[in-house]
Amino acid sequence: MESRLAARLAELRTERGWSLDDLARRTEVSRSTLSRLERAEISPTAALLSRLCAAYERPMSRLLAEVESEPPQLVRADAQPVWHDAPSGFTRRSVSPPHPNLRGEVVEATLAPGADIAYDSPPPVPGLEQHIWLLDGQLEITTSGTAHTLTPGDCLRFRLWGPTRFRNTASAPARYALVVVLP
């Protein structure tokens, strides 16, 4: 999957007629990092993918879906794509992968204890509707400048307009379901 992701990122840049320098300016990511990423020499972090998705104006789930084959109607648990960002302590399972003819998707995410991920770049799709249902642990989510502490069973719903932050301040993993509804 990483090599297909690298190739797709290179295609997106080429489709727009951007040089690596152009993309570096748009994402505030170094040209060398972008080059290594497009050659599949490094794996992207969640924060790096977020910056690229913002530049390409697409949700991360769409980008990841573009590098996977057409998903079946029924997605068995052992066939659900899982992506790990070990440095940040983030794991993402695509429970209901995005599909070009559908507007919603379901993601299961887990943040390790102490994980703190800030998505500072503009959202890939401004106004994207999200619902976050905390299944286990405790999670602090900041959106639109307001911090919300979720405990199991709580659901935070919002439209994504700006930076967000996900923090697990507890000593156990935080596991949550994310429902994304495309406009």
mmCIF file of C-alpha atoms in Angstrom:
data_model
loop_
_atom_site.group_PDB
_atom_site.id
_atom_site.type_symbol
_atom_site.label_atom_id
_atom_site.label_comp_id
_atom_site.label_asym_id
_atom_site.label_seq_id
_atom_site.Cartn_x
_atom_site.Cartn_y
_atom_site.Cartn_z
ATOM 1 C CA MET A 1 0.000 0.000 0.000
ATOM 2 C CA GLU A 2 2.843 2.417 0.791
ATOM 3 C CA SER A 3 4.239 2.209 -2.737
ATOM 4 C CA ARG A 4 0.760 2.819 -4.231
ATOM 5 C CA LEU A 5 0.300 5.766 -1.862
ATOM 6 C CA ALA A 6 3.659 7.212 -2.908
ATOM 7 C CA ALA A 7 2.744 6.855 -6.581
ATOM 8 C CA ARG A 8 -0.683 8.456 -6.044
ATOM 9 C CA LEU A 9 0.854 11.430 -4.241
ATOM 10 C CA ALA A 10 3.246 11.935 -7.155
ATOM 11 C CA GLU A 11 0.296 11.693 -9.599
ATOM 12 C CA LEU A 12 -1.716 14.293 -7.685
ATOM 13 C CA ARG A 13 1.185 16.735 -7.768
ATOM 14 C CA THR A 14 1.795 16.120 -11.472
ATOM 15 C CA GLU A 15 -1.941 16.466 -12.308
ATOM 16 C CA ARG A 16 -1.841 19.965 -10.835
ATOM 17 C CA GLY A 17 1.348 20.889 -12.646
ATOM 18 C CA TRP A 18 3.147 21.557 -9.358
ATOM 19 C CA SER A 19 6.849 21.114 -8.823
ATOM 20 C CA LEU A 20 8.157 19.701 -5.559
ATOM 21 C CA ASP A 21 9.059 23.273 -4.615
ATOM 22 C CA ASP A 22 5.445 24.379 -5.262
ATOM 23 C CA LEU A 23 4.119 21.592 -3.047
ATOM 24 C CA ALA A 24 6.714 22.345 -0.364
ATOM 25 C CA ARG A 25 5.501 25.964 -0.211
ATOM 26 C CA ARG A 26 1.852 24.904 -0.026
ATOM 27 C CA THR A 27 2.400 22.318 2.727
ATOM 28 C CA GLU A 28 5.381 23.780 4.624
ATOM 29 C CA VAL A 29 7.073 20.371 4.233
ATOM 30 C CA SER A 30 10.620 20.235 2.917
ATOM 31 C CA ARG A 31 11.202 19.418 -0.743
ATOM 32 C CA SER A 32 13.516 16.541 0.221
ATOM 33 C CA THR A 33 10.887 14.969 2.497
ATOM 34 C CA LEU A 34 8.273 15.211 -0.263
ATOM 35 C CA SER A 35 10.669 13.697 -2.780
ATOM 36 C CA ARG A 36 11.530 10.796 -0.456
ATOM 37 C CA LEU A 37 7.824 10.276 0.239
ATOM 38 C CA GLU A 38 6.946 10.119 -3.469
ATOM 39 C CA ARG A 39 9.734 7.561 -4.006
ATOM 40 C CA ALA A 40 8.380 5.453 -1.087
ATOM 41 C CA GLU A 41 11.643 5.853 0.820
ATOM 42 C CA ILE A 42 9.761 7.036 3.922
ATOM 43 C CA SER A 43 6.298 6.427 5.352
ATOM 44 C CA PRO A 44 4.104 9.463 5.980
ATOM 45 C CA THR A 45 2.960 10.427 9.472
ATOM 46 C CA ALA A 46 -0.660 11.373 10.141
ATOM 47 C CA ALA A 47 0.323 15.042 10.353
ATOM 48 C CA LEU A 48 2.203 14.906 7.027
ATOM 49 C CA LEU A 49 -0.687 13.191 5.270
ATOM 50 C CA SER A 50 -3.032 15.804 6.726
ATOM 51 C CA ARG A 51 -0.942 18.622 5.194
ATOM 52 C CA LEU A 52 -0.875 16.872 1.824
ATOM 53 C CA CYS A 53 -4.608 16.195 1.913
ATOM 54 C CA ALA A 54 -5.237 19.879 2.640
ATOM 55 C CA ALA A 55 -3.091 20.868 -0.350
ATOM 56 C CA TYR A 56 -4.939 18.396 -2.580
ATOM 57 C CA GLU A 57 -8.353 19.295 -1.056
ATOM 58 C CA ARG A 58 -9.413 15.765 -0.172
ATOM 59 C CA PRO A 59 -10.036 13.884 3.087
ATOM 60 C CA MET A 60 -7.351 11.426 4.157
ATOM 61 C CA SER A 61 -9.829 8.582 3.810
ATOM 62 C CA ARG A 62 -10.389 9.453 0.133
ATOM 63 C CA LEU A 63 -6.670 9.533 -0.540
ATOM 64 C CA LEU A 64 -6.208 6.150 1.125
ATOM 65 C CA ALA A 65 -9.223 4.749 -0.747
ATOM 66 C CA GLU A 66 -7.699 5.865 -4.048
ATOM 67 C CA VAL A 67 -4.731 3.563 -3.508
ATOM 68 C CA GLU A 68 -6.839 0.559 -2.608
ATOM 69 C CA SER A 69 -8.844 -1.639 -4.935
ATOM 70 C CA GLU A 70 -12.635 -1.218 -5.191
ATOM 71 C CA PRO A 71 -14.043 -2.236 -1.791
ATOM 72 C CA PRO A 72 -16.655 -4.986 -1.597
ATOM 73 C CA GLN A 73 -20.092 -4.350 -0.093
ATOM 74 C CA LEU A 74 -19.263 -6.509 2.914
ATOM 75 C CA VAL A 75 -15.917 -5.764 4.507
ATOM 76 C CA ARG A 76 -14.822 -8.548 6.828
ATOM 77 C CA ALA A 77 -12.887 -7.475 9.926
ATOM 78 C CA ASP A 78 -9.703 -9.192 8.755
ATOM 79 C CA ALA A 79 -9.898 -7.368 5.384
ATOM 80 C CA GLN A 80 -10.309 -3.856 6.784
ATOM 81 C CA PRO A 81 -7.230 -1.792 5.942
ATOM 82 C CA VAL A 82 -5.234 -0.724 8.997
ATOM 83 C CA TRP A 83 -2.712 2.092 8.972
ATOM 84 C CA HIS A 84 -0.266 2.709 11.831
ATOM 85 C CA ASP A 85 1.604 5.909 12.601
ATOM 86 C CA ALA A 86 3.945 4.518 15.247
ATOM 87 C CA PRO A 87 5.708 7.816 16.080
ATOM 88 C CA SER A 88 2.428 9.506 17.020
ATOM 89 C CA GLY A 89 0.750 6.455 18.600
ATOM 90 C CA PHE A 90 -2.149 6.528 16.111
ATOM 91 C CA THR A 91 -3.826 3.509 14.491
ATOM 92 C CA ARG A 92 -6.596 3.859 11.903
ATOM 93 C CA ARG A 93 -8.848 1.020 10.712
ATOM 94 C CA SER A 94 -11.064 1.704 7.709
ATOM 95 C CA VAL A 95 -14.164 -0.190 8.884
ATOM 96 C CA SER A 96 -16.389 1.016 6.048
ATOM 97 C CA PRO A 97 -14.050 2.257 3.320
ATOM 98 C CA PRO A 98 -15.082 5.254 1.256
ATOM 99 C CA HIS A 99 -16.707 4.577 -2.096
ATOM 100 C CA PRO A 100 -17.157 7.044 -4.975
ATOM 101 C CA ASN A 101 -20.943 6.577 -4.939
ATOM 102 C CA LEU A 102 -21.384 6.908 -1.179
ATOM 103 C CA ARG A 103 -20.997 9.974 1.060
ATOM 104 C CA GLY A 104 -20.219 8.359 4.407
ATOM 105 C CA GLU A 105 -17.563 6.176 5.921
ATOM 106 C CA VAL A 106 -16.732 4.691 9.308
ATOM 107 C CA VAL A 107 -13.238 4.602 10.797
ATOM 108 C CA GLU A 108 -12.048 3.020 14.031
ATOM 109 C CA ALA A 109 -9.120 4.876 15.552
ATOM 110 C CA THR A 110 -6.918 4.241 18.551
ATOM 111 C CA LEU A 111 -4.626 6.737 20.254
ATOM 112 C CA ALA A 112 -1.940 5.418 22.560
ATOM 113 C CA PRO A 113 -1.654 6.816 26.093
ATOM 114 C CA GLY A 114 0.013 10.232 25.945
ATOM 115 C CA ALA A 115 -0.572 10.607 22.193
ATOM 116 C CA ASP A 116 -1.079 14.212 21.119
ATOM 117 C CA ILE A 117 -1.788 14.896 17.440
ATOM 118 C CA ALA A 118 -2.391 18.406 16.138
ATOM 119 C CA TYR A 119 -3.746 18.895 12.640
ATOM 120 C CA ASP A 120 -2.665 22.498 12.083
ATOM 121 C CA SER A 121 -3.129 22.710 8.331
ATOM 122 C CA PRO A 122 -6.461 23.721 6.823
ATOM 123 C CA PRO A 123 -8.941 20.843 6.538
ATOM 124 C CA PRO A 124 -8.833 18.989 3.211
ATOM 125 C CA VAL A 125 -12.563 19.614 2.759
ATOM 126 C CA PRO A 126 -13.778 22.689 4.691
ATOM 127 C CA GLY A 127 -17.047 22.004 6.489
ATOM 128 C CA LEU A 128 -16.569 18.232 6.429
ATOM 129 C CA GLU A 129 -19.078 16.666 8.829
ATOM 130 C CA GLN A 130 -17.566 14.396 11.503
ATOM 131 C CA HIS A 131 -19.025 12.406 14.386
ATOM 132 C CA ILE A 132 -16.618 10.983 16.967
ATOM 133 C CA TRP A 133 -18.017 8.336 19.296
ATOM 134 C CA LEU A 134 -15.640 7.351 22.098
ATOM 135 C CA LEU A 135 -15.734 3.608 22.728
ATOM 136 C CA ASP A 136 -12.930 3.160 25.304
ATOM 137 C CA GLY A 137 -10.626 5.393 27.331
ATOM 138 C CA GLN A 138 -10.637 9.172 27.525
ATOM 139 C CA LEU A 139 -9.988 11.664 24.746
ATOM 140 C CA GLU A 140 -9.640 15.421 24.526
ATOM 141 C CA ILE A 141 -10.553 16.872 21.129
ATOM 142 C CA THR A 142 -10.093 20.533 20.304
ATOM 143 C CA THR A 143 -12.037 21.943 17.384
ATOM 144 C CA SER A 144 -12.842 25.563 16.578
ATOM 145 C CA GLY A 145 -10.712 26.561 19.566
ATOM 146 C CA THR A 146 -12.832 24.645 22.092
ATOM 147 C CA ALA A 147 -11.524 21.588 23.968
ATOM 148 C CA HIS A 148 -13.995 18.756 24.605
ATOM 149 C CA THR A 149 -13.216 15.870 26.964
ATOM 150 C CA LEU A 150 -14.959 12.663 25.952
ATOM 151 C CA THR A 151 -15.541 9.599 28.106
ATOM 152 C CA PRO A 152 -16.903 6.238 26.860
ATOM 153 C CA GLY A 153 -20.236 6.608 25.115
ATOM 154 C CA ASP A 154 -19.862 10.360 24.433
ATOM 155 C CA CYS A 155 -20.253 11.581 20.862
ATOM 156 C CA LEU A 156 -18.791 14.825 19.534
ATOM 157 C CA ARG A 157 -20.177 16.035 16.217
ATOM 158 C CA PHE A 158 -18.947 19.014 14.280
ATOM 159 C CA ARG A 159 -18.102 20.451 10.912
ATOM 160 C CA LEU A 160 -14.390 20.709 10.295
ATOM 161 C CA TRP A 161 -13.405 24.310 9.520
ATOM 162 C CA GLY A 162 -9.948 24.709 11.025
ATOM 163 C CA PRO A 163 -7.213 23.093 13.084
ATOM 164 C CA THR A 164 -8.031 20.176 15.388
ATOM 165 C CA ARG A 165 -6.145 18.409 18.132
ATOM 166 C CA PHE A 166 -6.563 14.911 19.545
ATOM 167 C CA ARG A 167 -4.998 14.182 22.959
ATOM 168 C CA ASN A 168 -5.079 11.073 25.080
ATOM 169 C CA THR A 169 -4.161 12.238 28.570
ATOM 170 C CA ALA A 170 -5.150 8.934 30.211
ATOM 171 C CA SER A 171 -2.971 5.900 30.952
ATOM 172 C CA ALA A 172 -4.993 3.599 28.676
ATOM 173 C CA PRO A 173 -5.539 3.684 24.900
ATOM 174 C CA ALA A 174 -8.446 5.771 23.612
ATOM 175 C CA ARG A 175 -10.517 3.945 20.987
ATOM 176 C CA TYR A 176 -13.169 5.745 19.011
ATOM 177 C CA ALA A 177 -15.380 5.474 15.957
ATOM 178 C CA LEU A 178 -15.216 8.308 13.461
ATOM 179 C CA VAL A 179 -18.081 8.780 11.046
ATOM 180 C CA VAL A 180 -17.244 11.074 8.131
ATOM 181 C CA VAL A 181 -20.005 12.458 5.906
ATOM 182 C CA LEU A 182 -18.843 14.108 2.692
ATOM 183 C CA PRO A 183 -20.738 17.133 1.412
#
